[in-house]
C-alpha positions as YAML, in Angstrom:
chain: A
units: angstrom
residues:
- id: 1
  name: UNK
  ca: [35.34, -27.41, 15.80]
- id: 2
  name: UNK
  ca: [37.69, -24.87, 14.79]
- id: 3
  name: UNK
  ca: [41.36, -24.25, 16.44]
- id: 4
  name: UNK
  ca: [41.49, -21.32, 14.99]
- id: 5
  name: UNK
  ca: [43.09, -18.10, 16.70]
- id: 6
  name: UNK
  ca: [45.77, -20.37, 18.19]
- id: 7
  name: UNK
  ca: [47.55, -21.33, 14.56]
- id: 8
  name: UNK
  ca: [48.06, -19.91, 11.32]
- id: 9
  name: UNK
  ca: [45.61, -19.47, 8.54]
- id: 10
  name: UNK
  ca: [47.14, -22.55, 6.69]
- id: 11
  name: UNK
  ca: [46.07, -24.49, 9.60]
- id: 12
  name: UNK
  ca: [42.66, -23.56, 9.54]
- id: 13
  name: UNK
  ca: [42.48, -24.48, 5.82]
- id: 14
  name: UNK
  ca: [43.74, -27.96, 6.45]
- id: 15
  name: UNK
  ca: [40.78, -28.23, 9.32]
- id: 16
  name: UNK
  ca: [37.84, -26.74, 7.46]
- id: 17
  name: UNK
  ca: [35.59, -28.78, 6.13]
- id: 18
  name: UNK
  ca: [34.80, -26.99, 2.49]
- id: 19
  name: UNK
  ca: [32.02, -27.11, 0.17]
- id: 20
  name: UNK
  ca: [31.35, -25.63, -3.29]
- id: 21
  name: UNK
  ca: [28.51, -25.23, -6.05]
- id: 22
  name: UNK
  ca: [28.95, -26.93, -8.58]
- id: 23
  name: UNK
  ca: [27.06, -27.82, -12.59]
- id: 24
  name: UNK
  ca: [26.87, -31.69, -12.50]
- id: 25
  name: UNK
  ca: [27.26, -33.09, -16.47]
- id: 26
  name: UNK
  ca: [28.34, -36.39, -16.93]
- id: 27
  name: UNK
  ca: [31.67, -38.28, -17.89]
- id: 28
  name: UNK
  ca: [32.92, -41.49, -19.01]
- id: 29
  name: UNK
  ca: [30.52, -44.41, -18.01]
- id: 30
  name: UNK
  ca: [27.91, -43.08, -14.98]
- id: 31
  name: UNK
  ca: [25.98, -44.75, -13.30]
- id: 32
  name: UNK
  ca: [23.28, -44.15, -11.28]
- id: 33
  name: UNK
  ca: [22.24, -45.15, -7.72]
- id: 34
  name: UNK
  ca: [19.26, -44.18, -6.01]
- id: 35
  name: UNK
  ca: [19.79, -44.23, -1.87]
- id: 36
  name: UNK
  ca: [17.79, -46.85, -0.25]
- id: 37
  name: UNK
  ca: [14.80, -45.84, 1.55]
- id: 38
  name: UNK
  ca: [15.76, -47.32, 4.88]
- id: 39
  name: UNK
  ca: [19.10, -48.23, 6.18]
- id: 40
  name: UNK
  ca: [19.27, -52.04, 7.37]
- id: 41
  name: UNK
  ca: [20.26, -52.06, 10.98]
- id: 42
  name: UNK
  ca: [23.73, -53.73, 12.58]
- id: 43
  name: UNK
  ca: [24.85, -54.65, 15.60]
- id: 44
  name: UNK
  ca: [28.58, -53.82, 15.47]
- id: 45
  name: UNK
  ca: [30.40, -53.17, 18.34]
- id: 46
  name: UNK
  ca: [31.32, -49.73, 19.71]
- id: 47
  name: UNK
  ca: [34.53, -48.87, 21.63]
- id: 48
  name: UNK
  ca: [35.39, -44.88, 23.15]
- id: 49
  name: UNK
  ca: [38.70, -45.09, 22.88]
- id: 50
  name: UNK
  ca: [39.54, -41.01, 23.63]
- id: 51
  name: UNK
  ca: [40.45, -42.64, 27.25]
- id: 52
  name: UNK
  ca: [43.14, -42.65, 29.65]
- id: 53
  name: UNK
  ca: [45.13, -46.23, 29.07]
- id: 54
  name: UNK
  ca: [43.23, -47.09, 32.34]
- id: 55
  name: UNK
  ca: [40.03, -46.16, 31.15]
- id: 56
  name: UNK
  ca: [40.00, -42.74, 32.82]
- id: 57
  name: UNK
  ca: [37.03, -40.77, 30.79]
- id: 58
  name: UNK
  ca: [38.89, -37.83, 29.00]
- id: 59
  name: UNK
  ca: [38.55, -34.14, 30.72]
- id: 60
  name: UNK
  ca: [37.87, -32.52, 27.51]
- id: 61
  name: UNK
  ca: [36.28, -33.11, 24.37]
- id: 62
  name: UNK
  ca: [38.19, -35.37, 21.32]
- id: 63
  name: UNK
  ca: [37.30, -34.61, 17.27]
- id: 64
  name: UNK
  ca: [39.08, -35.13, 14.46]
- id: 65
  name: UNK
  ca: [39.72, -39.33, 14.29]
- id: 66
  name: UNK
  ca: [41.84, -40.92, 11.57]
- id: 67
  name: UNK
  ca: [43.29, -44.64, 11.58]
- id: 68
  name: UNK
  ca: [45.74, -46.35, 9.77]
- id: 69
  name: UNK
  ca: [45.00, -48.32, 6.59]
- id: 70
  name: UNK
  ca: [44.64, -51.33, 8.40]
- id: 71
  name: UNK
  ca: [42.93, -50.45, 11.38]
- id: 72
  name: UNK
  ca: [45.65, -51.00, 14.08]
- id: 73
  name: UNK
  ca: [45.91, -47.63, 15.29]
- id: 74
  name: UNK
  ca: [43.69, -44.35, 15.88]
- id: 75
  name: UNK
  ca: [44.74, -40.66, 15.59]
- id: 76
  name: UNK
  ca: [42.85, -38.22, 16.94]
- id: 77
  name: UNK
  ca: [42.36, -33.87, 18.41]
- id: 78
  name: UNK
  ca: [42.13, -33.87, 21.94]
- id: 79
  name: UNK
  ca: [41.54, -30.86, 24.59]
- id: 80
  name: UNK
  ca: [42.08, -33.14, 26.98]
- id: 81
  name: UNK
  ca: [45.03, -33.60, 29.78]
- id: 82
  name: UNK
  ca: [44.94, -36.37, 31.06]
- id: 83
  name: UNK
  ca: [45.32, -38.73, 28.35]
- id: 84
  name: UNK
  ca: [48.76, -39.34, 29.19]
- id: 85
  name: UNK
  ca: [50.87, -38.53, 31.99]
- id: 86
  name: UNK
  ca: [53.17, -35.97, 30.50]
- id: 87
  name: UNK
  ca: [52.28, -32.18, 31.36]
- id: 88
  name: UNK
  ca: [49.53, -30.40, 29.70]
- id: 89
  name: UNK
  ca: [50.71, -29.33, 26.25]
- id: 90
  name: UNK
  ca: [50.50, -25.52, 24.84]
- id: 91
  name: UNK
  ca: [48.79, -24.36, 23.41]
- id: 92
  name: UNK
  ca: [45.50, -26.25, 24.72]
- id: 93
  name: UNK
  ca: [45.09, -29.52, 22.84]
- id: 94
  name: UNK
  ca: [47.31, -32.23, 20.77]
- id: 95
  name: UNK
  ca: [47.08, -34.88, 18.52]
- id: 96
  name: UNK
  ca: [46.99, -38.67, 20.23]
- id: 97
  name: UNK
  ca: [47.64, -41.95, 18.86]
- id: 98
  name: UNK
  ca: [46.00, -45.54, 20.40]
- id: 99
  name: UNK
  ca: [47.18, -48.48, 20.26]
- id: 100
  name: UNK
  ca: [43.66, -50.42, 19.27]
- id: 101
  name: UNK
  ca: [44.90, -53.73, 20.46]
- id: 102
  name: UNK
  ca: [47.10, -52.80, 23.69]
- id: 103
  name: UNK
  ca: [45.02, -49.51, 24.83]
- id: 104
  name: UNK
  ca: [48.43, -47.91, 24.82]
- id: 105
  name: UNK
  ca: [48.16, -43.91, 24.15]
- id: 106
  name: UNK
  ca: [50.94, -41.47, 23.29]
- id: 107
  name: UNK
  ca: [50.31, -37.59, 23.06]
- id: 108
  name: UNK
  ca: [52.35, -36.06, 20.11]
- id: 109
  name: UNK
  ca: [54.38, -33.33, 21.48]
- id: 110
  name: UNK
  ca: [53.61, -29.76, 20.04]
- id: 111
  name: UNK
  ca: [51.12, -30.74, 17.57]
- id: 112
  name: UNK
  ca: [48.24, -28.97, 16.40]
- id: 113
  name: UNK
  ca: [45.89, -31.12, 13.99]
- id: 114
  name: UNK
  ca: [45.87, -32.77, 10.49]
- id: 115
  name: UNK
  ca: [47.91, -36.19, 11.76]
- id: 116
  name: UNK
  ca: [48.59, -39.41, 9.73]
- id: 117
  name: UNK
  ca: [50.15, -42.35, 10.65]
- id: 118
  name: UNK
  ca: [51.67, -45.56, 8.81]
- id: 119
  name: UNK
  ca: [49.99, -49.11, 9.63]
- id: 120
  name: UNK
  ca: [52.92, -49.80, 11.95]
- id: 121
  name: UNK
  ca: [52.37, -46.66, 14.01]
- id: 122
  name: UNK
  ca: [56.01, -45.64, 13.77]
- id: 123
  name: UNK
  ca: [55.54, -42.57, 11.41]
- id: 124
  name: UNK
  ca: [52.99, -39.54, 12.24]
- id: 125
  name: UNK
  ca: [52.41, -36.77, 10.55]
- id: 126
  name: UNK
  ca: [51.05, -33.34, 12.00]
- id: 127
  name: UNK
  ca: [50.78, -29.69, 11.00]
- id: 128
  name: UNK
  ca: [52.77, -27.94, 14.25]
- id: 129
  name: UNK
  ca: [54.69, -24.50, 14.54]
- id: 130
  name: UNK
  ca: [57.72, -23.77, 12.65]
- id: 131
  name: UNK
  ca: [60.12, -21.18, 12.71]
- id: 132
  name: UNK
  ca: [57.79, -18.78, 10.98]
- id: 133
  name: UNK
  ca: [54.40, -20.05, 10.59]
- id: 134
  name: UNK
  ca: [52.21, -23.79, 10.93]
- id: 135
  name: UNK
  ca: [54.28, -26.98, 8.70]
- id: 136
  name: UNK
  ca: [54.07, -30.55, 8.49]
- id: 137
  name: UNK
  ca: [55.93, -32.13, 10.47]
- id: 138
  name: UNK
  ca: [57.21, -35.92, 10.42]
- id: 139
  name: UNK
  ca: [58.07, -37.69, 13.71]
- id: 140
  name: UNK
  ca: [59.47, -41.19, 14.44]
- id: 141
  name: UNK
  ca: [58.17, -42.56, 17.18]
- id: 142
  name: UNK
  ca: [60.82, -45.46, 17.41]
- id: 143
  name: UNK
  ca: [64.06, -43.07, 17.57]
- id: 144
  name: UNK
  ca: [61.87, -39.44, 18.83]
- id: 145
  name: UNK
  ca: [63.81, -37.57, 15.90]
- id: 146
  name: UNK
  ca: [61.53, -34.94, 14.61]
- id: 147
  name: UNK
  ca: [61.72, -33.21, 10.85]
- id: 148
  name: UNK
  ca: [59.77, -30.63, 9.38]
- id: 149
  name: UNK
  ca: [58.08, -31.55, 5.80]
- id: 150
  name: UNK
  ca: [58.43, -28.22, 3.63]
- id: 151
  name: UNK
  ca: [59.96, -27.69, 0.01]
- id: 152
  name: UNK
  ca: [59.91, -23.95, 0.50]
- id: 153
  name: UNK
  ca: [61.94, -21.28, 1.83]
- id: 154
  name: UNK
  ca: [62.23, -21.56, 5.71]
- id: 155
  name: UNK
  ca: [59.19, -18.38, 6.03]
- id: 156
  name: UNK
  ca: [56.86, -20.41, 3.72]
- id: 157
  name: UNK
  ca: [54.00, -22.85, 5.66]
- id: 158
  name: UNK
  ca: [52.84, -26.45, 4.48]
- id: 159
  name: UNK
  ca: [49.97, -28.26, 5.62]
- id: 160
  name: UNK
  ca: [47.10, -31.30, 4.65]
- id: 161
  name: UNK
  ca: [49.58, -33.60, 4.67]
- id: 162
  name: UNK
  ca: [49.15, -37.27, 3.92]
- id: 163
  name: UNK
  ca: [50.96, -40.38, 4.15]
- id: 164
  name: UNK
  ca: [51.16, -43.74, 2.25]
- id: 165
  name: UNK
  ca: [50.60, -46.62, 4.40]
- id: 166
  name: UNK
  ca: [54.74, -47.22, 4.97]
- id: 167
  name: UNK
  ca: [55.21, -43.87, 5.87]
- id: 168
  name: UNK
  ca: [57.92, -43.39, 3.17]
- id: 169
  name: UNK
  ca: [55.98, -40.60, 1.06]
- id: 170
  name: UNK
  ca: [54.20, -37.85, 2.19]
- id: 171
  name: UNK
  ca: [52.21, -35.94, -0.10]
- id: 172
  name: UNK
  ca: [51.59, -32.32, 1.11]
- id: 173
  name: UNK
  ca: [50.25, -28.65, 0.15]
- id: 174
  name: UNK
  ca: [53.63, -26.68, -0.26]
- id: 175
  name: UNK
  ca: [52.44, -22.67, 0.91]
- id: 176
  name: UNK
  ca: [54.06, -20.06, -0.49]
- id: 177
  name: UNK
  ca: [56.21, -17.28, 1.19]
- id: 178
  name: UNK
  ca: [54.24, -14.61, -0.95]
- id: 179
  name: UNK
  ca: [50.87, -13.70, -2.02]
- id: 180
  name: UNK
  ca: [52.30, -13.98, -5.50]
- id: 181
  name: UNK
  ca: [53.49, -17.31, -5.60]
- id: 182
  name: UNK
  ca: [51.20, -19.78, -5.77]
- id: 183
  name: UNK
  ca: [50.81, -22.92, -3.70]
- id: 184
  name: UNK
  ca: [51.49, -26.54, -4.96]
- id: 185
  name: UNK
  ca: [51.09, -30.19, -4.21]
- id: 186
  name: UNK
  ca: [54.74, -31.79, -3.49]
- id: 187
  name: UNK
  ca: [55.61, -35.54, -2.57]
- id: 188
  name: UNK
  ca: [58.25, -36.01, -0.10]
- id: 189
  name: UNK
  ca: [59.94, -38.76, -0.37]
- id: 190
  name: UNK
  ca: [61.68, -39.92, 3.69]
- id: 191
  name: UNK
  ca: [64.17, -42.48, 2.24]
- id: 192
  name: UNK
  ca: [65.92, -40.46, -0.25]
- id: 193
  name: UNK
  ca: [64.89, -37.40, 1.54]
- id: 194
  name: UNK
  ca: [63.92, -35.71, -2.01]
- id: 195
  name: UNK
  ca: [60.79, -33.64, -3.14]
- id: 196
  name: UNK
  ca: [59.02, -33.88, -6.54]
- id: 197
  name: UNK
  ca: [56.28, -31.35, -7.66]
- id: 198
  name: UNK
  ca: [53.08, -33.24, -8.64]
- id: 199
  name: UNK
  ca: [50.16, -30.92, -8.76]
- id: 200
  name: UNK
  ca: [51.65, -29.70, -12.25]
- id: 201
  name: UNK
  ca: [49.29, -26.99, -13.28]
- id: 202
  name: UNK
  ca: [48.58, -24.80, -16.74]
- id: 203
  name: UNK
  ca: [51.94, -23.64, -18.87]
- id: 204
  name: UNK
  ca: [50.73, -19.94, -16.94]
- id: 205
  name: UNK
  ca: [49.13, -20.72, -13.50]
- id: 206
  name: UNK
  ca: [48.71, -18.43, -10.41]
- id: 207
  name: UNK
  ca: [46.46, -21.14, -9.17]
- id: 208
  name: UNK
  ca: [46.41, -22.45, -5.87]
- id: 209
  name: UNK
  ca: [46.62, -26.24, -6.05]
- id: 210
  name: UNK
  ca: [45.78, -28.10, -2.71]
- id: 211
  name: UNK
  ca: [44.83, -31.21, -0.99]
- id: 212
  name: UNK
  ca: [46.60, -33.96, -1.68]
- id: 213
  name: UNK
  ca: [45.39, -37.72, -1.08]
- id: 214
  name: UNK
  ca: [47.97, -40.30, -1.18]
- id: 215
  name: UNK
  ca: [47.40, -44.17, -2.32]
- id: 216
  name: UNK
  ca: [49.15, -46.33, -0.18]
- id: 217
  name: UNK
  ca: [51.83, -47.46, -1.87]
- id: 218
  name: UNK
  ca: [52.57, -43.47, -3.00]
- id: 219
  name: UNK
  ca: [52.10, -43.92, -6.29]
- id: 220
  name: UNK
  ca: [48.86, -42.27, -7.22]
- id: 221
  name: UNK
  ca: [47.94, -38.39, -5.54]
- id: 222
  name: UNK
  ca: [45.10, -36.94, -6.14]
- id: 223
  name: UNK
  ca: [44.72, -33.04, -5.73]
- id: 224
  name: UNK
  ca: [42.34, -29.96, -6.40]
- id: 225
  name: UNK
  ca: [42.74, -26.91, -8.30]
- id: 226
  name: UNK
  ca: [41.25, -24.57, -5.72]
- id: 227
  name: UNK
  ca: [41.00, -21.66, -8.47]
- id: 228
  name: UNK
  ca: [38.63, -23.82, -10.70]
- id: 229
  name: UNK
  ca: [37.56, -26.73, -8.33]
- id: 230
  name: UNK
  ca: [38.89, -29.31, -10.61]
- id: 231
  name: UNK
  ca: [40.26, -32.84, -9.22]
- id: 232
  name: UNK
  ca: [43.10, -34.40, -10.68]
- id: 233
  name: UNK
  ca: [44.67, -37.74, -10.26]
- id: 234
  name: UNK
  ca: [48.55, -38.03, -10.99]
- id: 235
  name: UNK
  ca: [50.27, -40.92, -11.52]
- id: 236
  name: UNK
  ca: [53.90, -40.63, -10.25]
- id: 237
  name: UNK
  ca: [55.41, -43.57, -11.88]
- id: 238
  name: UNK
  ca: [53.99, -43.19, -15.55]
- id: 239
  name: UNK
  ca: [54.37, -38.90, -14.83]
- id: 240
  name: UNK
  ca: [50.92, -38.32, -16.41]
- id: 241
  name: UNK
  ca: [47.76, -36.78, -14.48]
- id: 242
  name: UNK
  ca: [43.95, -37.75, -15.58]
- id: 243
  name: UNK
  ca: [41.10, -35.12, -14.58]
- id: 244
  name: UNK
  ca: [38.56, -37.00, -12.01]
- id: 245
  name: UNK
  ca: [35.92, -34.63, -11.73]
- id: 246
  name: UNK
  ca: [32.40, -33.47, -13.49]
- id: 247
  name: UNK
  ca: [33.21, -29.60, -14.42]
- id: 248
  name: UNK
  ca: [34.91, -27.88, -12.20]
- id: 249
  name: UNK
  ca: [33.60, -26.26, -8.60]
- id: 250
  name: UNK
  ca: [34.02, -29.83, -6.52]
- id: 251
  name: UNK
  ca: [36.13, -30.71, -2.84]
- id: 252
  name: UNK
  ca: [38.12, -33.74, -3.28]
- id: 253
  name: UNK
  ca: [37.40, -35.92, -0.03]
- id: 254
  name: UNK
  ca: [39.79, -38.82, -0.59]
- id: 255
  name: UNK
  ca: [41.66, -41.38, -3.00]
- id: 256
  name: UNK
  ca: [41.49, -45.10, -2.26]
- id: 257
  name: UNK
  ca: [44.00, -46.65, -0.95]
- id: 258
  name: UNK
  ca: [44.33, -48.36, -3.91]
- id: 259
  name: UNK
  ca: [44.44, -45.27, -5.81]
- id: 260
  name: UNK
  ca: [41.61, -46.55, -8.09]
- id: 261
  name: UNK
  ca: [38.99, -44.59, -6.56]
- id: 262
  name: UNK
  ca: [38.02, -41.48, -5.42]
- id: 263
  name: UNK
  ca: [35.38, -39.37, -3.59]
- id: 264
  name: UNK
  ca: [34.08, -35.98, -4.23]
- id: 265
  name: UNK
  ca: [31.64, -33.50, -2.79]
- id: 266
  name: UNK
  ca: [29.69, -30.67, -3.96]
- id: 267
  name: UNK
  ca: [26.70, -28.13, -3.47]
- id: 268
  name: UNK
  ca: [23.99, -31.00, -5.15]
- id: 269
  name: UNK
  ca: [25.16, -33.66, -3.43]
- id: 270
  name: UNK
  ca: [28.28, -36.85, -3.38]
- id: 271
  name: UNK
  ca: [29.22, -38.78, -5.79]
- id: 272
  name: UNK
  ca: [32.08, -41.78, -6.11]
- id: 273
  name: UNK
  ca: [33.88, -42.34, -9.38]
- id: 274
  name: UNK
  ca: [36.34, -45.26, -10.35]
- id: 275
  name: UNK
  ca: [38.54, -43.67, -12.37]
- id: 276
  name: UNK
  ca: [39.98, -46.12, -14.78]
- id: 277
  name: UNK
  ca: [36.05, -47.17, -16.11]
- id: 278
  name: UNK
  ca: [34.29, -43.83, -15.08]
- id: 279
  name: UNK
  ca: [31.75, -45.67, -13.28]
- id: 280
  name: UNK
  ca: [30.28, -43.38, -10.53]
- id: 281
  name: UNK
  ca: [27.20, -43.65, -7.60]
- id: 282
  name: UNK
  ca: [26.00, -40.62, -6.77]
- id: 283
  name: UNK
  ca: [24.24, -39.54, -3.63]
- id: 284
  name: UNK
  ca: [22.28, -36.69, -4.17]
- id: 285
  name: UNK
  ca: [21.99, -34.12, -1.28]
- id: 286
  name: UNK
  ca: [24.60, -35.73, 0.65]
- id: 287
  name: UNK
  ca: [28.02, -35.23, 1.90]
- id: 288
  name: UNK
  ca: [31.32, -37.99, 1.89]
- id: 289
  name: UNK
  ca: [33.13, -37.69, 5.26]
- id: 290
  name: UNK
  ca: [35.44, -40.90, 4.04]
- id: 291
  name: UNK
  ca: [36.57, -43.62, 1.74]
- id: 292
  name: UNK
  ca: [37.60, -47.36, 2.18]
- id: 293
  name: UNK
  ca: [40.76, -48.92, 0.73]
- id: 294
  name: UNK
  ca: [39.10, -50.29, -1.61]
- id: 295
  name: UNK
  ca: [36.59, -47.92, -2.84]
- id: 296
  name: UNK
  ca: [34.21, -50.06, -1.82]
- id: 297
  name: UNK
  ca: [32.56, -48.24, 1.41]
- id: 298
  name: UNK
  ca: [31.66, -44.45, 2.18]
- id: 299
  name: UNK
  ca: [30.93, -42.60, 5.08]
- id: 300
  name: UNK
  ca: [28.12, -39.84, 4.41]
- id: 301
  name: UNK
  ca: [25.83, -37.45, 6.13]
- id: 302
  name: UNK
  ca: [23.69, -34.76, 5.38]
- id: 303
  name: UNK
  ca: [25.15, -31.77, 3.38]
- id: 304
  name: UNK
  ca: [26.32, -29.52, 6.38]
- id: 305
  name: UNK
  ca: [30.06, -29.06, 6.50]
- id: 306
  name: UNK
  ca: [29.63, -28.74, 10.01]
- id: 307
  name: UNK
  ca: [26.72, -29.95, 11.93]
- id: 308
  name: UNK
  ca: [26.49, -33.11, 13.87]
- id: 309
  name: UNK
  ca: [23.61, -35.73, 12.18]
- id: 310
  name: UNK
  ca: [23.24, -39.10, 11.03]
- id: 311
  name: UNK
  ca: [26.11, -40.57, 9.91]
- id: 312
  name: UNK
  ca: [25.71, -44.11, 7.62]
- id: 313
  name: UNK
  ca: [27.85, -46.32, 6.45]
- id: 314
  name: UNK
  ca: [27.14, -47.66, 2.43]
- id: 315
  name: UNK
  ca: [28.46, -50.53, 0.88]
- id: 316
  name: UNK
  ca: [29.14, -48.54, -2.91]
- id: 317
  name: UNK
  ca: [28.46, -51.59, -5.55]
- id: 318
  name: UNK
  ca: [25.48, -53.13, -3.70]
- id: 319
  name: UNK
  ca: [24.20, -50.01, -2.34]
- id: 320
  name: UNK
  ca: [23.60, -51.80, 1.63]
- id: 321
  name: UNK
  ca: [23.31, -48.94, 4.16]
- id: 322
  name: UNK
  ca: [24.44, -48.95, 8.08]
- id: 323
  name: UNK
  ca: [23.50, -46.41, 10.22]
- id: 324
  name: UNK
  ca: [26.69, -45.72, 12.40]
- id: 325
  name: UNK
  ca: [25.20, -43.51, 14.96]
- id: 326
  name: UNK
  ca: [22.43, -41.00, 14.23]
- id: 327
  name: UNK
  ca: [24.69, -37.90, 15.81]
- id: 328
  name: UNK
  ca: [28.05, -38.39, 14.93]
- id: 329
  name: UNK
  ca: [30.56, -36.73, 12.61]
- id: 330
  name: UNK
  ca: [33.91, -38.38, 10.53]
- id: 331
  name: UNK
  ca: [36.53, -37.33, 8.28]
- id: 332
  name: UNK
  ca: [38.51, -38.42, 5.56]
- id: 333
  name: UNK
  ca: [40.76, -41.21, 6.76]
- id: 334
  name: UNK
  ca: [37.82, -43.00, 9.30]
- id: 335
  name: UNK
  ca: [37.27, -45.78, 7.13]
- id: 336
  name: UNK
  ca: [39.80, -49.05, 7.60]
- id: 337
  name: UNK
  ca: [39.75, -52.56, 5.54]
- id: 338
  name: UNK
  ca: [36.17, -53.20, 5.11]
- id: 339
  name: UNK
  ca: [34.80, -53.55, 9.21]
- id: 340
  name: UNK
  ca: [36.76, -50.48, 10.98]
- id: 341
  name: UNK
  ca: [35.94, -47.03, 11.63]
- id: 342
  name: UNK
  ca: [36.29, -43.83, 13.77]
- id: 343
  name: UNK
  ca: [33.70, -41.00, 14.64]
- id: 344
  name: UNK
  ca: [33.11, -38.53, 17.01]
- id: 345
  name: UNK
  ca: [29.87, -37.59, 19.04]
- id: 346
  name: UNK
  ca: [28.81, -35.29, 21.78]
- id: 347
  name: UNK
  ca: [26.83, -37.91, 22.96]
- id: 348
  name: UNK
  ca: [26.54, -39.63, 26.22]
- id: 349
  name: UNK
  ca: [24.51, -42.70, 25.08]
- id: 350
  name: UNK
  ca: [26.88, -44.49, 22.56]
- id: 351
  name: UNK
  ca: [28.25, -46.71, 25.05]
- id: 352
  name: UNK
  ca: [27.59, -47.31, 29.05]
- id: 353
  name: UNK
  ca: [29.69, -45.26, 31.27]
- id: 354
  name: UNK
  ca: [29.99, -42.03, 29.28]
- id: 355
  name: UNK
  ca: [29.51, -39.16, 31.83]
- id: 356
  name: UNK
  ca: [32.74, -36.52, 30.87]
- id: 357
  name: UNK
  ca: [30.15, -34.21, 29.01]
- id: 358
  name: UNK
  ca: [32.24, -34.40, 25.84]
- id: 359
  name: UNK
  ca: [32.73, -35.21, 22.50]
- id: 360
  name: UNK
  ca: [34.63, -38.54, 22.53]
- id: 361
  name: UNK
  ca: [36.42, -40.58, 19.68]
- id: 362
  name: UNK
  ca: [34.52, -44.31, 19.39]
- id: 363
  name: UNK
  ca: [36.13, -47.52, 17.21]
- id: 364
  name: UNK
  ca: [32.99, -48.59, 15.11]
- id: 365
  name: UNK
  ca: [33.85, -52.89, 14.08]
- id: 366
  name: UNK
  ca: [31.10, -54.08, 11.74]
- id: 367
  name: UNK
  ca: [29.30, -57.25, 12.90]
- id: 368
  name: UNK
  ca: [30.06, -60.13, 10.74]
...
């Protein structure tokens, strides 16, 4: 899964999946919720859509799928050429974005990984070679004007950038351009073109602060301290941050859209906390790939930051379980509205027709 040797060590960070150990106490107002025993079975319907605008099966394998808050549009890695009909990019492998009404597919030129788009598919974000070494960079796809997201000195990297859903802020990790400095959570701000600092650490800190998650209207980012594994949640319009975690030692997986909620993993197990009552549904032993808009839905497999298995879909408050597909893998950003999501498998049986021998991107819709 990883693209590493062909970008910089930043990049590789935004792409890992991580995990951590961590001592579970409680906070706030928990509660409790066992797993069901056996997931009730759906029959949604299942779309590839890592194809060709005419269908064509792609020549290489697709991982990596994202959509836009409200479902319209799919980003996703792909190895493969023939996608679109411009050249082959270099190095092997791009980020694509679907149209999920019109079929229509664009390949984002010189990309790498880590994209994020706004609902109207105008903005994307991508991590993609700099001068120096791997940024974020911002691309309209109305006017093709290109800009590189970075707060630092023109040697310094950025990456794990996301987006709120107008594509006017984009919160992202700000690298440093020495081992001594460390690296920070900024918000960029495209209208006014202006940065602001929001992962603000101890009085003293030479810790790393990463990962941002955006809500979509940019007000709330959440981030981690990557020295202590805490998770904070900053609020940019009242300039005060809240700590969202248990104790320390967790990976922050995603804020709501509505910035009320968010998701974290660690050694034990998952857990999903709404931050302004400290209500939280743990699931013991498992991992969070993704979180709804409304906090309402997770995606979740078994602990393994890497392996392919059984990935289910669970309604948080009434604890209802789907199984999506029992070989399949998603990440953060694969959950739209309350009936959409992305995945990718290596298998050939998800829907008819599959014969390319690759992992492929499929559009999950809930039946109703």
């Amino acid at each position: 899964m990883s693209l590493a040797g062909s970008v910089h060590s930043s990049a590789v960070r935004a792409l890992r999946i991580r995990t951590a150990a961590v001592a579970v106490t409680a906070i706030g107002t928990v509660t409790f919720t066992a797993l069901p025993a056996t997931a009730q079975a759906a029959a949604p319907g299942v779309t590839r859509v890592s194809v060709a605008a005419d269908g064509a099966e792609a020549d290489n394998g697709s991982t990596h799928a994202t959509l836009s808050r409200n479902g319209a549009f799919t980003l996703f890695h792909s190895a493969a050429t023939n996608l679109t009909q411009e050249p082959a990019p270099r190095p092997p492998g791009a980020v694509h974005l679907r149209d999920n009404t019109t079929g229509e597919i664009k390949r984002i030129r010189e990309s790498l990984q880590d994209p994020a788009v706004s609902d109207d598919g105008r903005y994307v974000t991508y991590l993609g070679w700099g001068s120096h070494t791997v940024k974020v960079k911002l691309v309209d796809l109305e006017t093709g004007q290109t800009e590189i997201v970075s707060s630092g000195p023109s040697k310094a990297g950025s990456d794990s950038a996301t987006m709120s859903a107008d594509g006017r802020y984009i919160a992202f990790t700000q690298q440093p351009d020495h081992p001594s400095i460390p690296s920070r959570v900024d918000v960029y701000d495209r209208v006014s073109g202006t940065y602001e600092t929001v992962s603000e650490g101890p009085p003293v800190s030479t810790r790393d602060m990463r990962d941002p998650s955006i809500s979509a209207d940019g007000r709330y980012v959440a981030y981690r301290d990557a020295g202590t594994g805490e998770v904070w949640r900053h609020d940019r319009d009242q300039h005060t941050r809240v700590r969202v975690d248990d104790s320390g030692s967790s990976e922050l997986v995603q804020l709501s859209g509505n910035g009320r909620t968010v998701a974290i993993n660690t050694a034990d197990g998952a857990y999903v906390r709404d931050v302004p009552t400290g209500t939280t549904t743990r699931l013991p032993g498992k991992r969070i790939d993704a979180l709804s808009h409304n906090g309402h839905q997770v995606l979740y497999q078994s602990n393994d930051p890497v392996a392919y298995s059984e990935l289910r879909l669970r309604h948080v408050p009434s604890g209802h379980e789907t199984v999506v597909h029992d070989n399949a893998r998603a990440v953060p950003g694969a959950l739209a509205g309350q009936h959409r999501l992305v995945f990718d498998s290596p298998d050939a049986d998800v829907v008819p027709g599959d014969t390319n021998g690759k992992a492929d991107i499929f559009l999950w819709r809930a039946a109703r």
